[in-house]
Short mmCIF file of C-alpha atoms in Angstrom, two decimals:
data_model
loop_
_atom_site.label_atom_id
_atom_site.label_comp_id
_atom_site.label_asym_id
_atom_site.label_seq_id
_atom_site.Cartn_x
_atom_site.Cartn_y
_atom_site.Cartn_z
CA MET A 1 -85.46 38.45 49.14
CA ASN A 2 -84.13 34.88 48.98
CA THR A 3 -82.13 33.74 52.00
CA ARG A 4 -78.77 32.23 51.18
CA LYS A 5 -78.71 28.60 52.28
CA SER A 6 -75.97 27.32 54.53
CA SER A 7 -73.51 24.79 53.14
CA SER A 8 -75.06 22.07 55.32
CA ASP A 9 -78.59 22.82 54.10
CA ARG A 10 -77.44 22.91 50.49
CA LYS A 11 -75.68 19.56 50.85
CA GLN A 12 -78.80 17.97 52.28
CA GLU A 13 -80.82 19.44 49.43
CA ILE A 14 -78.40 17.91 46.93
CA LEU A 15 -78.61 14.50 48.60
CA THR A 16 -82.40 14.60 48.67
CA ALA A 17 -82.52 15.51 44.97
CA THR A 18 -80.05 12.73 44.18
CA LEU A 19 -82.17 10.12 45.94
CA LYS A 20 -85.35 11.28 44.21
CA LEU A 21 -83.66 11.19 40.81
CA ALA A 22 -82.21 7.76 41.60
CA PHE A 23 -85.72 6.40 42.05
CA GLU A 24 -87.01 8.16 38.94
CA VAL A 25 -84.29 7.24 36.46
CA GLY A 26 -82.13 4.65 38.22
CA PRO A 27 -79.06 5.29 40.39
CA ASP A 28 -76.58 4.60 37.59
CA HIS A 29 -78.25 7.20 35.34
CA VAL A 30 -78.10 10.13 37.74
CA THR A 31 -75.68 12.86 36.65
CA THR A 32 -74.51 16.01 38.39
CA GLY A 33 -76.14 17.95 35.56
CA MET A 34 -79.48 16.36 36.41
CA ILE A 35 -79.03 17.16 40.09
CA ALA A 36 -78.15 20.76 39.30
CA GLY A 37 -81.12 21.08 36.94
CA ARG A 38 -83.51 19.69 39.55
CA LEU A 39 -82.35 22.30 42.07
CA GLY A 40 -82.02 25.19 39.63
CA LEU A 41 -78.27 25.35 40.18
CA SER A 42 -75.21 25.22 37.96
CA GLN A 43 -72.96 22.18 37.95
CA PRO A 44 -70.10 24.19 39.50
CA ALA A 45 -72.46 24.90 42.41
CA ILE A 46 -72.76 21.13 42.95
CA TYR A 47 -69.00 20.65 42.74
CA LYS A 48 -68.51 23.38 45.33
CA HIS A 49 -70.05 21.03 47.89
CA PHE A 50 -69.11 17.68 46.34
CA PRO A 51 -65.97 17.77 44.12
CA LYS A 52 -66.82 14.42 42.49
CA LYS A 53 -70.01 12.47 41.86
CA GLU A 54 -68.51 9.71 44.01
CA ASP A 55 -68.56 12.19 46.90
CA VAL A 56 -72.29 12.72 46.41
CA TRP A 57 -72.95 8.99 46.57
CA GLN A 58 -70.65 8.56 49.56
CA ALA A 59 -72.66 11.19 51.41
CA VAL A 60 -75.87 9.42 50.37
CA GLY A 61 -74.43 6.20 51.77
CA ASN A 62 -73.56 7.91 55.04
CA ARG A 63 -77.05 9.35 55.38
CA VAL A 64 -78.83 6.08 54.66
CA CYS A 65 -76.49 4.05 56.84
CA GLU A 66 -77.12 6.32 59.80
CA ARG A 67 -80.79 5.39 59.62
CA ILE A 68 -80.08 1.69 59.18
CA THR A 69 -77.65 1.71 62.11
CA GLU A 70 -80.15 3.50 64.35
CA ASN A 71 -82.65 0.77 63.57
CA THR A 72 -80.06 -1.95 64.19
CA HIS A 73 -79.45 -0.54 67.67
CA ARG A 74 -83.13 -1.12 68.39
CA GLY A 75 -82.16 -4.79 68.69
CA GLU A 76 -80.01 -3.96 71.72
CA ARG A 77 -82.92 -2.55 73.70
CA ALA A 78 -84.09 -4.47 76.74
CA ASP A 79 -87.14 -2.37 77.60
CA GLN A 80 -89.60 -4.35 75.50
CA PRO A 81 -90.26 -7.99 74.52
CA ALA A 82 -87.85 -9.29 71.89
CA ILE A 83 -90.72 -10.14 69.56
CA GLU A 84 -91.76 -6.47 69.57
CA THR A 85 -88.15 -5.47 68.97
CA LEU A 86 -88.01 -7.75 65.94
CA ARG A 87 -91.33 -6.47 64.64
CA GLY A 88 -90.26 -2.85 65.13
CA MET A 89 -87.00 -3.38 63.25
CA VAL A 90 -88.80 -4.74 60.21
CA LEU A 91 -91.38 -1.96 60.18
CA ASP A 92 -88.78 0.76 60.74
CA HIS A 93 -86.87 -0.50 57.73
CA LEU A 94 -90.02 -0.42 55.61
CA HIS A 95 -90.60 3.16 56.78
CA LEU A 96 -87.06 4.01 55.67
CA VAL A 97 -87.58 2.51 52.21
CA THR A 98 -90.88 4.37 51.91
CA GLU A 99 -88.93 7.58 52.50
CA VAL A 100 -85.99 6.48 50.31
CA PRO A 101 -87.52 4.20 47.67
CA ALA A 102 -84.31 4.22 45.63
CA LEU A 103 -82.56 2.23 48.37
CA PRO A 104 -83.16 -1.29 46.97
CA GLU A 105 -81.83 -0.32 43.55
CA ILE A 106 -78.81 1.45 45.02
CA MET A 107 -77.92 -1.81 46.76
CA VAL A 108 -78.10 -3.97 43.63
CA THR A 109 -77.23 -1.65 40.73
CA ARG A 110 -74.12 -2.57 38.79
CA ASP A 111 -72.63 0.81 37.97
CA PRO A 112 -70.06 0.66 35.16
CA THR A 113 -68.66 4.06 36.16
CA GLY A 114 -67.87 2.85 39.68
CA SER A 115 -69.24 6.00 41.32
CA LEU A 116 -71.77 3.99 43.32
CA ASN A 117 -69.47 1.21 44.48
CA ALA A 118 -68.31 2.64 47.80
CA ALA A 119 -71.79 3.74 48.85
CA ARG A 120 -73.31 0.42 47.79
CA HIS A 121 -70.77 -1.59 49.77
CA GLN A 122 -71.29 0.66 52.79
CA ILE A 123 -75.05 0.18 52.68
CA GLN A 124 -74.71 -3.56 52.14
CA ALA A 125 -72.46 -3.77 55.21
CA ALA A 126 -74.98 -1.81 57.28
CA MET A 127 -77.73 -4.15 56.11
CA THR A 128 -75.64 -7.16 57.11
CA ASP A 129 -75.36 -5.71 60.63
CA PHE A 130 -79.10 -5.04 60.56
CA ARG A 131 -79.82 -8.64 59.72
CA PHE A 132 -77.53 -9.80 62.53
CA GLY A 133 -79.48 -7.53 64.89
CA MET A 134 -82.72 -9.09 63.72
CA SER A 135 -81.24 -12.56 64.26
CA ARG A 136 -80.32 -11.70 67.85
CA ALA A 137 -83.84 -10.46 68.52
CA PHE A 138 -85.23 -13.61 66.91
CA GLU A 139 -83.08 -15.87 69.07
CA THR A 140 -84.08 -14.00 72.22
CA ALA A 141 -87.76 -14.21 71.31
CA ARG A 142 -87.42 -17.93 70.71
CA THR A 143 -85.62 -18.44 74.03
CA MET A 144 -88.41 -16.57 75.81
CA GLY A 145 -91.01 -18.84 74.21
CA ALA A 146 -92.55 -16.25 71.88
CA LEU A 147 -91.44 -18.24 68.82
CA ARG A 148 -91.27 -21.95 68.15
CA THR A 149 -88.25 -23.47 69.87
CA ASP A 150 -87.78 -26.03 67.08
CA LEU A 151 -87.41 -23.36 64.39
CA ARG A 152 -83.80 -22.73 63.38
CA THR A 153 -82.75 -19.09 63.44
CA GLU A 154 -81.54 -19.28 59.83
CA ASP A 155 -84.91 -20.61 58.68
CA GLY A 156 -86.86 -18.10 60.73
CA MET A 157 -84.83 -15.24 59.36
CA MET A 158 -85.42 -16.46 55.81
CA LEU A 159 -89.16 -16.35 56.48
CA ILE A 160 -89.11 -12.89 58.06
CA PHE A 161 -86.43 -11.21 55.98
CA GLY A 162 -88.08 -12.72 52.93
CA ILE A 163 -91.02 -10.38 53.55
CA ILE A 164 -88.70 -7.39 53.21
CA GLN A 165 -87.03 -8.81 50.11
CA GLY A 166 -90.35 -9.63 48.45
CA LEU A 167 -91.66 -6.13 49.04
CA MET A 168 -88.43 -4.60 47.74
CA LEU A 169 -88.72 -6.61 44.53
CA ARG A 170 -92.33 -5.51 44.14
CA LEU A 171 -91.26 -1.90 44.65
CA ILE A 172 -88.65 -2.14 41.92
CA VAL A 173 -91.29 -3.47 39.53
CA THR A 174 -94.30 -1.32 40.47
CA ARG A 175 -92.44 1.91 41.41
CA ASP A 176 -95.03 2.43 44.16
CA PRO A 177 -93.79 2.61 47.78
CA SER A 178 -97.08 3.86 49.20
CA SER A 179 -98.28 0.58 50.74
CA LEU A 180 -94.94 -0.89 51.88
CA VAL A 181 -95.55 -0.39 55.59
CA GLN A 182 -99.22 -1.36 55.51
CA ASP A 183 -98.63 -4.54 53.51
CA GLY A 184 -95.45 -5.36 55.39
CA GLU A 185 -97.15 -5.07 58.76
CA ARG A 186 -99.97 -7.37 57.67
CA LEU A 187 -97.62 -9.99 56.22
CA LEU A 188 -95.23 -9.78 59.17
CA ASP A 189 -97.98 -10.27 61.75
CA LEU A 190 -99.27 -13.25 59.78
CA GLN A 191 -95.80 -14.76 59.62
CA LEU A 192 -95.12 -14.19 63.30
CA THR A 193 -98.44 -15.83 64.15
CA LEU A 194 -97.55 -18.87 62.07
CA ILE A 195 -94.17 -19.30 63.78
CA SER A 196 -95.23 -18.25 67.26
CA GLY A 197 -94.79 -20.50 70.25
CA GLU A 198 -98.38 -21.64 69.81
CA GLY A 199 -98.25 -21.77 66.00
CA ILE A 200 -98.41 -24.95 63.96
CA LEU A 201 -95.96 -25.69 61.21
CA SER A 202 -96.82 -28.52 58.88
#
């Protein structure tokens, strides 16, 4: 006999299905009918938990932002070298995108219906805080001599954050998140070596 799912479990199931569909067909093409069909539910069953599609996306935004914020708080830790903090923040974000590969498109999609707007702005704000956290870790690492002291924070962040952005663009084109972390770790370590305190910039 099937066990009736709790409201919380059903909501999480709906959000997971929404994110998977967003990667498959694009965030702006996801409908409540598609979500219901993926889960074997009726549309009224979706509306029981989320009265409007905007509510689904708002909950998606909350769920993703929780993960981004947790990673941002990594930058406040003092129990490891700042360079390892910075490295960990980048890799944690790549792990998140591997789990939620629709994230880059959610952030940039122009949705004519407006249902994505609030969630997109929320995620963009969380990513702004994340980048600030990375900048603080970068500045601390530079002060401690782990990075070149003559490298401006803005330039260093362009080099490091550019790795994330490049991989996100590749993901949108290839639709394959499987090697994000592996490739990101290799590129990040190469970049950090090039801008390390002992590195040489031409």
